Tab-separated table of C-alpha atoms and ligand atoms in Angstrom:
chain	number	residue	atom	x	y	z
A	17	UNK	CA	0.000	0.000	0.000
A	18	UNK	CA	1.173	3.537	-0.680
A	19	UNK	CA	1.980	5.612	2.357
A	20	UNK	CA	-0.849	7.739	3.668
A	21	UNK	CA	-0.627	10.888	5.768
A	22	UNK	CA	-3.593	12.476	7.507
A	23	UNK	CA	-3.578	16.198	8.335
A	24	UNK	CA	-6.395	17.759	10.334
A	25	UNK	CA	-7.428	20.936	12.122
A	26	UNK	CA	-9.870	20.707	15.004
A	27	UNK	CA	-11.086	23.131	17.665
A	28	UNK	CA	-13.281	21.020	19.930
A	29	UNK	CA	-11.951	17.602	18.998
A	30	UNK	CA	-14.514	16.227	16.577
A	31	UNK	CA	-12.318	16.323	13.477
A	32	UNK	CA	-9.338	15.039	15.463
A	33	UNK	CA	-11.426	12.070	16.528
A	34	UNK	CA	-12.637	11.488	12.969
A	35	UNK	CA	-9.036	11.690	11.704
A	36	UNK	CA	-8.093	8.941	14.163
A	37	UNK	CA	-11.061	6.795	13.124
A	38	UNK	CA	-10.143	7.194	9.445
A	39	UNK	CA	-6.563	6.253	10.315
A	40	UNK	CA	-7.750	3.132	12.092
A	41	UNK	CA	-9.983	2.173	9.154
A	42	UNK	CA	-7.034	2.546	6.771
A	43	UNK	CA	-4.380	1.014	9.011
A	44	UNK	CA	-2.499	4.327	9.182
A	45	UNK	CA	-0.174	4.636	12.187
A	46	UNK	CA	-0.596	7.520	14.657
A	47	UNK	CA	2.801	8.941	13.684
A	48	UNK	CA	1.251	9.684	10.287
A	49	UNK	CA	-1.724	11.594	11.716
A	50	UNK	CA	-0.837	15.274	12.044
A	51	UNK	CA	-2.545	18.229	13.703
A	52	UNK	CA	-1.925	21.197	11.373
A	53	UNK	CA	-1.558	23.395	14.462
A	54	UNK	CA	1.925	21.976	15.052
A	55	UNK	CA	2.968	20.621	11.646
A	56	UNK	CA	4.973	22.203	8.830
A	57	UNK	CA	3.287	22.100	5.410
A	58	UNK	CA	6.468	20.555	3.965
A	59	UNK	CA	5.478	17.351	5.785
A	60	UNK	CA	2.964	16.782	2.963
A	61	UNK	CA	5.920	15.850	0.800
A	62	UNK	CA	6.467	12.651	2.812
A	63	UNK	CA	3.304	10.984	1.552
A	64	UNK	CA	1.857	9.522	-1.660
A	65	UNK	CA	-1.729	9.872	-0.465
A	66	UNK	CA	-2.648	12.909	1.608
A	67	UNK	CA	-5.890	13.279	3.556
A	68	UNK	CA	-6.786	16.829	4.573
A	69	UNK	CA	-9.500	17.431	7.173
A	70	UNK	CA	-11.076	20.533	8.671
A	71	UNK	CA	-14.151	21.469	10.595
A	72	UNK	CA	-16.056	24.604	9.560
A	73	UNK	CA	-16.382	27.632	11.826
A	74	UNK	CA	-17.600	31.230	11.792
A	75	UNK	CA	-19.747	31.712	8.763
A	76	UNK	CA	-18.370	28.887	6.683
A	77	UNK	CA	-14.662	29.321	7.419
A	78	UNK	CA	-11.842	26.812	7.731
A	79	UNK	CA	-10.831	25.752	11.237
A	80	UNK	CA	-8.438	28.467	12.422
A	81	UNK	CA	-5.242	26.409	12.495
A	82	UNK	CA	-5.628	25.792	8.790
A	83	UNK	CA	-5.056	29.462	7.943
A	84	UNK	CA	-1.263	29.339	8.280
A	85	UNK	CA	-0.887	25.754	7.165
A	86	UNK	CA	-2.699	26.193	3.880
A	87	UNK	CA	-0.672	29.270	2.984
A	88	UNK	CA	2.354	27.015	2.680
A	89	UNK	CA	0.531	23.918	1.466
A	90	UNK	CA	-1.230	25.540	-1.456
A	91	UNK	CA	2.027	26.697	-3.031
A	92	UNK	CA	3.697	23.261	-2.938
A	93	UNK	CA	4.152	21.183	-6.082
A	94	UNK	CA	2.427	17.870	-5.379
A	95	UNK	CA	2.003	16.429	-8.853
A	96	UNK	CA	1.884	12.622	-8.718
A	97	UNK	CA	0.380	12.638	-5.232
A	98	UNK	CA	-3.257	12.068	-4.387
A	99	UNK	CA	-5.329	14.250	-2.081
A	100	UNK	CA	-8.642	13.420	-0.393
A	101	UNK	CA	-10.541	15.926	1.727
A	102	UNK	CA	-12.859	15.454	4.704
A	103	UNK	CA	-14.394	17.441	7.508
A	104	UNK	CA	-16.970	17.918	10.207
A	105	UNK	CA	-19.796	20.430	10.302
A	106	UNK	CA	-23.331	20.948	11.472
A	107	UNK	CA	-26.204	20.453	9.049
A	108	UNK	CA	-28.160	23.119	10.922
A	109	UNK	CA	-25.700	25.590	9.390
A	110	UNK	CA	-27.584	24.727	6.273
A	111	UNK	CA	-26.028	27.251	3.878
A	112	UNK	CA	-22.414	26.677	4.878
A	113	UNK	CA	-22.364	22.988	5.755
A	114	UNK	CA	-18.739	21.818	5.752
A	115	UNK	CA	-17.669	24.754	3.581
A	116	UNK	CA	-14.090	24.308	4.753
A	117	UNK	CA	-13.861	20.985	2.915
A	118	UNK	CA	-14.630	22.823	-0.305
A	119	UNK	CA	-12.230	25.646	0.493
A	120	UNK	CA	-9.320	23.281	1.068
A	121	UNK	CA	-10.169	21.423	-2.134
A	122	UNK	CA	-10.249	24.671	-4.098
A	123	UNK	CA	-7.091	26.156	-2.611
A	124	UNK	CA	-5.049	22.988	-3.159
A	125	UNK	CA	-5.841	22.785	-6.886
A	126	UNK	CA	-2.678	24.672	-7.802
A	127	UNK	CA	-0.500	21.924	-6.309
A	128	UNK	CA	-1.367	19.732	-9.326
A	129	UNK	CA	-2.137	16.799	-7.054
A	130	UNK	CA	-4.888	14.430	-8.176
A	131	UNK	CA	-8.031	14.682	-6.091
A	132	UNK	CA	-9.644	11.375	-5.123
A	133	UNK	CA	-12.571	10.086	-3.078
A	134	UNK	CA	-15.562	12.331	-3.731
A	135	UNK	CA	-18.573	11.298	-1.652
A	136	UNK	CA	-22.248	10.697	-2.276
A	137	UNK	CA	-24.395	12.947	-0.075
A	138	UNK	CA	-27.674	11.061	-0.459
A	139	UNK	CA	-29.296	11.027	2.980
A	140	UNK	CA	-27.844	14.372	4.038
A	141	UNK	CA	-29.985	17.408	4.793
A	142	UNK	CA	-28.441	20.773	3.982
A	143	UNK	CA	-29.153	23.514	1.454
A	144	UNK	CA	-25.736	24.614	0.296
A	145	UNK	CA	-22.070	23.885	0.765
A	146	UNK	CA	-18.847	24.928	-0.884
A	147	UNK	CA	-17.950	21.235	-0.689
A	148	UNK	CA	-20.397	20.658	-3.556
A	149	UNK	CA	-18.591	21.268	-6.824
A	150	UNK	CA	-20.314	20.547	-10.147
A	151	UNK	CA	-23.113	18.795	-8.255
A	152	UNK	CA	-20.811	16.400	-6.405
A	153	UNK	CA	-19.366	16.499	-2.917
A	154	UNK	CA	-15.574	16.721	-3.155
A	155	UNK	CA	-14.937	14.618	-0.050
A	156	UNK	CA	-16.303	13.099	3.130
A	157	UNK	CA	-18.507	15.461	5.130
A	158	UNK	CA	-19.724	14.420	8.566
A	159	UNK	CA	-22.092	15.866	11.126
A	160	UNK	CA	-20.820	14.582	14.459
A	161	UNK	CA	-23.102	16.988	16.337
A	162	UNK	CA	-26.470	15.762	15.084
A	163	UNK	CA	-25.796	12.504	13.251
A	164	UNK	CA	-22.813	10.892	14.932
A	165	UNK	CA	-24.563	7.541	14.578
A	166	UNK	CA	-24.137	7.729	10.795
A	167	UNK	CA	-20.435	8.530	10.759
A	168	UNK	CA	-18.853	5.106	11.095
A	169	UNK	CA	-20.757	3.737	8.104
A	170	UNK	CA	-19.880	6.845	6.096
A	171	UNK	CA	-16.203	6.535	7.025
A	172	UNK	CA	-16.219	2.847	6.088
A	173	UNK	CA	-17.752	3.648	2.703
A	174	UNK	CA	-15.388	6.537	1.986
A	175	UNK	CA	-12.121	4.804	2.863
A	176	UNK	CA	-12.792	2.271	0.114
A	177	UNK	CA	-11.952	5.084	-2.318
A	178	UNK	CA	-8.595	5.854	-0.700
A	179	UNK	CA	-6.161	3.943	-2.910
B	206	LIG	C1	-19.721	29.347	16.311
B	206	LIG	C2	-19.815	28.129	15.435
B	206	LIG	C3	-19.895	28.282	14.068
B	206	LIG	C4	-19.992	27.167	13.226
B	206	LIG	N1	-20.130	27.338	11.872
B	206	LIG	C5	-20.343	26.267	11.082
B	206	LIG	C6	-20.578	26.426	9.687
B	206	LIG	O1	-20.583	27.517	9.137
B	206	LIG	N2	-20.785	25.294	8.944
B	206	LIG	C7	-20.788	24.044	9.497
B	206	LIG	O2	-20.975	23.067	8.774
B	206	LIG	N3	-20.572	23.862	10.826
B	206	LIG	C8	-20.337	24.940	11.620
B	206	LIG	N4	-20.146	24.760	12.968
B	206	LIG	C9	-20.152	23.399	13.532
B	206	LIG	C10	-18.751	22.792	13.725
B	206	LIG	O3	-18.067	22.688	12.498
B	206	LIG	C11	-18.917	21.394	14.322
B	206	LIG	O4	-19.306	21.533	15.675
B	206	LIG	C12	-17.678	20.541	14.229
B	206	LIG	O5	-17.984	19.233	14.633
B	206	LIG	C13	-16.516	21.079	15.055
B	206	LIG	O6	-15.390	20.257	14.812
B	206	LIG	P1	-14.001	20.432	15.586
B	206	LIG	O7	-14.250	20.142	17.018
B	206	LIG	O8	-13.132	19.406	14.953
B	206	LIG	O9	-13.510	21.822	15.346
B	206	LIG	C14	-20.039	25.872	13.805
B	206	LIG	C15	-19.954	25.717	15.201
B	206	LIG	C16	-19.852	26.833	15.998
B	206	LIG	C17	-19.815	26.624	17.504
């Protein structure tokens, strides 16, 4: 298997927990799960497959620790690598649900990485999200606040696409 690195930003711990559950599902070791709050963007270069996760805050913003990290990350040249995006939000924020997942996806386009693992959002209940691009969700979006019971099945389904 190619080596996988998981990078997440999390304020109250939901996305950190999801990052660990994704790691477990993929057999990724904890040393390869990184909190962007204390990680250099150059670390992305260590991996063939890169998973990027953020919760959404404010009015549809990335989790705050992502601000500095993505400045460096978005200007890296990552051609030949694969990126998958994921995040946590709250469907009650119905116009900005998991916007940060879409923002990361958009801002990392210039790296020339290949984006993998879009996700089917049948069964979700929100009006709008920047994570929806051309009618498809660009990655795994989870609502651990209201629908935590659905997350494990969604994670299990999504990780099948990480290859
Ligand atoms: C003040 C505030 C603003 C939020 N704004 C959004 C939002 O715009 N969109 C969204 O999907 N979720 C929003 N959320 C929900 C969080 O993203 C959600 O609680 C998430 O699980 C937090 O993950 P974390 O603990 O990993 O940071 C907001 C939560 C709070 C408290």
